[in-house]
XYZ file of C-alpha atoms in Angstrom:
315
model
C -26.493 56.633 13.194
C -23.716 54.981 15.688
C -26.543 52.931 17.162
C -27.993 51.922 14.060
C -24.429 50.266 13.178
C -24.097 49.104 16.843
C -27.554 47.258 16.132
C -26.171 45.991 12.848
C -22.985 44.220 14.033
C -24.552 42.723 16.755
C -27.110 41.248 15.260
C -24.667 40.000 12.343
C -22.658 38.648 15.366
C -25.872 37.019 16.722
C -26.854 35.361 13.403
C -22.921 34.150 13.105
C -23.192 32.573 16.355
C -26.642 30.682 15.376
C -24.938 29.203 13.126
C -21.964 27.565 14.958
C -21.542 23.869 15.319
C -19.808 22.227 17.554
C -18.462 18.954 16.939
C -18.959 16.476 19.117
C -17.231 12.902 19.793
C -18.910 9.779 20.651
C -17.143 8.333 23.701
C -17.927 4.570 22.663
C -16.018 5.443 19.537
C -12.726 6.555 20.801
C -12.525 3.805 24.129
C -9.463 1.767 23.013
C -10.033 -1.508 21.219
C -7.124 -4.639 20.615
C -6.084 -4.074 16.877
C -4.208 -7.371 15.972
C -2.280 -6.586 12.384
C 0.204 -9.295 10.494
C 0.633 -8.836 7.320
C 2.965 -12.928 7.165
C 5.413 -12.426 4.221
C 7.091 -15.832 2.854
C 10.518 -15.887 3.387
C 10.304 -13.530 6.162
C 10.635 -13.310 9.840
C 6.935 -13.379 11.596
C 6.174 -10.784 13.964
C 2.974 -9.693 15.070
C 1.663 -5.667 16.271
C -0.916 -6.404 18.799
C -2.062 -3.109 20.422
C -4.957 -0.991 21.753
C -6.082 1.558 19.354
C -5.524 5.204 19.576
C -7.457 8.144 19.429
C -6.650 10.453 15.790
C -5.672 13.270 17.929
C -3.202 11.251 20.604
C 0.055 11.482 20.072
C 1.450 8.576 21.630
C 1.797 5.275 18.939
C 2.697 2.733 21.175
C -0.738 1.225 23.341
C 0.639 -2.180 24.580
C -1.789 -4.675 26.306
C -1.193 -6.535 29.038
C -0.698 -10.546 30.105
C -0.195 -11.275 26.269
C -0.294 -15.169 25.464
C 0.288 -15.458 21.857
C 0.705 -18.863 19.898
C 0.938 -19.258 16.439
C 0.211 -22.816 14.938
C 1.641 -23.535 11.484
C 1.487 -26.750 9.600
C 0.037 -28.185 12.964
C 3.063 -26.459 15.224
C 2.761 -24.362 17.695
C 5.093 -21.092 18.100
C 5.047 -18.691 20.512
C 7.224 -15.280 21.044
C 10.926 -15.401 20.997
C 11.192 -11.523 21.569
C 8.627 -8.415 22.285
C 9.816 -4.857 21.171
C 6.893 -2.874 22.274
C 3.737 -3.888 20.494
C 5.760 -6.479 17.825
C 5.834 -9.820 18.709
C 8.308 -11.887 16.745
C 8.837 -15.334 16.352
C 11.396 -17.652 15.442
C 9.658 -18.959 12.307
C 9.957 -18.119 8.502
C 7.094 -18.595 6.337
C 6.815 -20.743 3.306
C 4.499 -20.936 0.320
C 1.170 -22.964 1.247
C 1.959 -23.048 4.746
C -1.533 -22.378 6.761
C -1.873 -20.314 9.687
C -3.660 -19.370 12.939
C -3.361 -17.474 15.562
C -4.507 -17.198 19.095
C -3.931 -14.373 21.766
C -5.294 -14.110 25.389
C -4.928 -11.007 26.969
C -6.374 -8.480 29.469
C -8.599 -7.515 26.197
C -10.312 -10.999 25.446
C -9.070 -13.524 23.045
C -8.617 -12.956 19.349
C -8.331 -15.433 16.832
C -7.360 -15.674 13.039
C -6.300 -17.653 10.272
C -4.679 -17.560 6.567
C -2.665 -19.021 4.152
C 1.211 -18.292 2.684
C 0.251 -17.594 -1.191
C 2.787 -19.236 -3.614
C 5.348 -16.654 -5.372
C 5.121 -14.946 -8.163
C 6.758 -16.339 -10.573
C 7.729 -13.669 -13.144
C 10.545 -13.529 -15.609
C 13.348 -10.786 -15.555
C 11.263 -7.740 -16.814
C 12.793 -5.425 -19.539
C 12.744 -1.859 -19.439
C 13.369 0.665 -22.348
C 13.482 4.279 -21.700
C 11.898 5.790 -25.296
C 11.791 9.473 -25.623
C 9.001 10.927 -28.631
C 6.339 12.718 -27.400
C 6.546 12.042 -23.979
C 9.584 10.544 -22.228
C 8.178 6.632 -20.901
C 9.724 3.823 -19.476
C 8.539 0.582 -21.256
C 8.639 -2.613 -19.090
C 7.572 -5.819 -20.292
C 7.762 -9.279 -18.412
C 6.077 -13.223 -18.479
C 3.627 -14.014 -16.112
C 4.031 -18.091 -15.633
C 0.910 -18.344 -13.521
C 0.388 -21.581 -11.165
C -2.199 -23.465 -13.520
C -5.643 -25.141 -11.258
C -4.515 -22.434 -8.312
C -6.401 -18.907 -7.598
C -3.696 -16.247 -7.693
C -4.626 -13.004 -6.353
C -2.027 -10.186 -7.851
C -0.512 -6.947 -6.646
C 1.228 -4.975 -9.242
C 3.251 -1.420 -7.743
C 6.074 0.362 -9.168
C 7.885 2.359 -6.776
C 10.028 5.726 -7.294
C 12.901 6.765 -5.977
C 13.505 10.512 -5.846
C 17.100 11.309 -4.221
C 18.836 15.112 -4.881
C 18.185 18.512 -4.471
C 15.681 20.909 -5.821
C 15.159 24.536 -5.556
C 11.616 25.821 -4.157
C 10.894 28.622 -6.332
C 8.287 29.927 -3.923
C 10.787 30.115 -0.835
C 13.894 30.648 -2.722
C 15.439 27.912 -1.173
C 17.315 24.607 -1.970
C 15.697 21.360 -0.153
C 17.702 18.105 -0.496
C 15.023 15.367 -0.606
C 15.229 10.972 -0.368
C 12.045 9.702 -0.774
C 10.479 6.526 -1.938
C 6.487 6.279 -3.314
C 4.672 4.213 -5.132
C 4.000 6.018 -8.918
C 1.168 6.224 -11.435
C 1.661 3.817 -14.455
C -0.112 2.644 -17.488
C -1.550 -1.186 -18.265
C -3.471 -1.392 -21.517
C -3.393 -5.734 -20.835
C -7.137 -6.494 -21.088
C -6.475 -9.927 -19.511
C -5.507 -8.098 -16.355
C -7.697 -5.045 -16.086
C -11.250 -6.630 -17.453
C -13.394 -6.111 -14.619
C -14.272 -9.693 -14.290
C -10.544 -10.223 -13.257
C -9.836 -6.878 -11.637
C -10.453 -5.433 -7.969
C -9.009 -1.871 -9.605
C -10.748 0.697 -10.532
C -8.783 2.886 -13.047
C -8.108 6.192 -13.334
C -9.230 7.297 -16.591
C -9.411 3.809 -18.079
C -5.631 2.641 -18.184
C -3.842 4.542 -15.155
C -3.125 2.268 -11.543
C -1.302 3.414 -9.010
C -1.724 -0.313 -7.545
C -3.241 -3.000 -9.834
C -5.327 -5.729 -7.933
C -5.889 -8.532 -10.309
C -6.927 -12.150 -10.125
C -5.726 -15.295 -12.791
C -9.433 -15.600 -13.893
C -8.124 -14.541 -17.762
C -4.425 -16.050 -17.457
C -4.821 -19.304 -15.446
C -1.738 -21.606 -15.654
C -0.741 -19.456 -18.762
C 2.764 -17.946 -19.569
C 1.468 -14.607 -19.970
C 3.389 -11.757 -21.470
C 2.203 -8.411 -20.317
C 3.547 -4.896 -20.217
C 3.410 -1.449 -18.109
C 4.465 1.797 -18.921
C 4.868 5.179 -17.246
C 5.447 9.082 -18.064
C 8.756 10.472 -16.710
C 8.244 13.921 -16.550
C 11.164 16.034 -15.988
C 11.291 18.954 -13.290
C 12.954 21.850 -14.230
C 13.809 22.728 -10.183
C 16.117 19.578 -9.910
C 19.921 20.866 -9.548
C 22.964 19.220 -9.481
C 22.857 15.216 -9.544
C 19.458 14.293 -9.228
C 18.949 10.425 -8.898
C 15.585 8.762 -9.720
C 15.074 5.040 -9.211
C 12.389 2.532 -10.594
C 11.289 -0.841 -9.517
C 8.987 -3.131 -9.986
C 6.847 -4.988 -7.226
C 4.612 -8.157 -7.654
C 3.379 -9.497 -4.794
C 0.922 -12.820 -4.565
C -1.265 -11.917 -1.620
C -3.840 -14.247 0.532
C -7.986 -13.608 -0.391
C -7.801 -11.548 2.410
C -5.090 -9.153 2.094
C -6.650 -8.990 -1.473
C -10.254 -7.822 0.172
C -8.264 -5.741 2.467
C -6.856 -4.193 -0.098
C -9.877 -3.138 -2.069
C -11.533 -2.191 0.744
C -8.734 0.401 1.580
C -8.931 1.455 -1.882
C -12.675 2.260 -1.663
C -12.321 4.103 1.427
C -9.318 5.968 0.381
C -11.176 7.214 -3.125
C -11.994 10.831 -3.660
C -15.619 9.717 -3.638
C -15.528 9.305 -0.412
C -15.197 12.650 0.447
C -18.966 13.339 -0.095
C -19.971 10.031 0.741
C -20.287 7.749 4.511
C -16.866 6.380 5.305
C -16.760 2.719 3.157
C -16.087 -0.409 5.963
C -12.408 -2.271 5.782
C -12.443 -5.632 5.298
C -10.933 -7.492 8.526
C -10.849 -11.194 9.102
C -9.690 -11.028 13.124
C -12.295 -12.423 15.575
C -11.884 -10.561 18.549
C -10.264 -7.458 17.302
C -9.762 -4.728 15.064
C -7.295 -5.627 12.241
C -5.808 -8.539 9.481
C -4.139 -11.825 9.657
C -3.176 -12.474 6.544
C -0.304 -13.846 4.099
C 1.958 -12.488 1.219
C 4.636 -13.284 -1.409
C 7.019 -10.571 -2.931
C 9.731 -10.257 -5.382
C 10.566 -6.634 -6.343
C 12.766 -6.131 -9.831
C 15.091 -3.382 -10.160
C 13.845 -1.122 -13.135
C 15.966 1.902 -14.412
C 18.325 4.069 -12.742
C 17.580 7.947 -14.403
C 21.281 10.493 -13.618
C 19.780 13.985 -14.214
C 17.732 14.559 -17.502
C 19.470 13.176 -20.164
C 21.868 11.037 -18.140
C 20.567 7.391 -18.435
C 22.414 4.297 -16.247
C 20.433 0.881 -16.748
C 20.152 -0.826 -13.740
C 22.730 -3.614 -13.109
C 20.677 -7.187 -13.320
């Protein structure tokens, strides 16, 4: 009988070990390549992260390459590096609206080359924001879009969250102090911006974003009045004086920070968990990475004290 089990295991072990698989890594994949990355924000100092790229599983970030020339020609002017703190290259040049860019870099890893375009601002008025408590607890905001009339806007709507307090982890039966800051789910039920012929989004469910990507196609050179909404929910494990802070982001971005950013969002999707990794958009010749331009303004929302403790946000 003792052999007879003997027999068993091993052959269970035997028919466990058939079935191992061993992963293996193709070496071509992880040798280093130049990754050029500038995201040029108006009003903004320029710098520039030029670097080798890493391996998932190495733990060291910074990769700098070698006899770097880097120019950057804007308007027809050349600029080149005032200062180099590891792999950022910064330059003594701001960035205004409709200002056109390029870039060249020499370097032990070839040459890379780019180019793009400042996008003009936003212009948005002063957005209002209600808190309304019925059913659920929302905060209501509602703002103008002026958009440029006879110009192609490309739009990035986020609305970020503060958290900032303590909370007790029922689990562990401990208190954690938290401070973090992440863009949140919201609602937009504005046709003119979510119609898929305007739209790069994809929403969740029909009406929730946690970014909306959205184009002038609907608006152009109207004063648009939109709104967005979002569901506070309370957590019972805050303590003390919990702080939650809202604001409002709309950024004008260049086509291809707007590609870029669709791209990410297709890769990023929960369909790609069963599916081949989606390609990223980059517009660098030469290297991995984006060149590309971007206007922000960011609007304080609504400052939240506790549950019932409400502290508008001073304009």
């Amino acid at each position: 009988m003792k052999h007879i089990v003997t027999i068993l295991i091993a052959a269970s072990l035997i028919a466990l070990s058939s079935c191992e698989k061993v992963i293996e890594f193709d070496d071509s994949l992880t040798s280093p390549q130049p990754v050029l990355n500038a995201i040029v924000t108006e009003g903004n100092q320029m710098f520039v992260n030029y670097t080798y790229s890493r391996f998932f599983l190495d733990t060291n970030n910074a990769h700098p390459i070698a006899d770097v020339d880097m120019v950057v020609t804007a308007n027809g002017t050349d600029y080149r590096p005032v200062s180099v703190d590891g792999c950022n290259y910064f330059f003594d040049y701001v960035p205004q609206e409709d200002d056109h860019l390029s870039i060249l870099v020499q370097s032990a890893a070839g040459t890379a080359t780019a180019q793009t375009t400042i996008p003009r601002n936003p212009r948005i008025s002063t957005p209002y924001a209600i808190l309304r408590d019925s059913v659920f607890r929302t905060l209501v905001i509602n703002f103008n879009i002026d958009d440029h009339p006879d110009y192609d806007n490309y739009y990035r709507f986020t609305i970020s969250q503060r958290d900032s307090g303590a909370r007790y982890r029922p689990y562990r039966e401990v208190y954690d102090t938290i401070d973090t800051t992440y863009h949140t789910i919201f609602f937009c039920f504005d046709r003119q911006l979510t119609d898929p012929t305007a739209a790069a989004t994809q929403a969740l469910g029909g009406y929730l974003y946690q970014q909306l990507l959205t184009t002038d196609k609907l608006i152009d050179g109207q004063n648009h009045n939109t709104t967005l909404m979002l569901i506070m929910l309370r957590d019972t494990n805050e303590v003390g004086t919990f702080l939650h802070q809202y604001s409002l982001t709309v950024e004008s971005v260049s086509p291809e920070r707007y590609k870029y950013l669709q791209d990410l969002e297709t890769a990023t999707s929960i369909t790609q968990l069963i599916t081949e990794p989606a390609p990223v958009y980059s517009n660098v010749s030469g290297a991995l990475g984006l060149f590309a331009g971007n206007a922000r303004r960011t609007y304080p929302l609504y400052t939240v004290v506790n549950e019932n403790d409400t502290v508008p946000t001073k304009r």
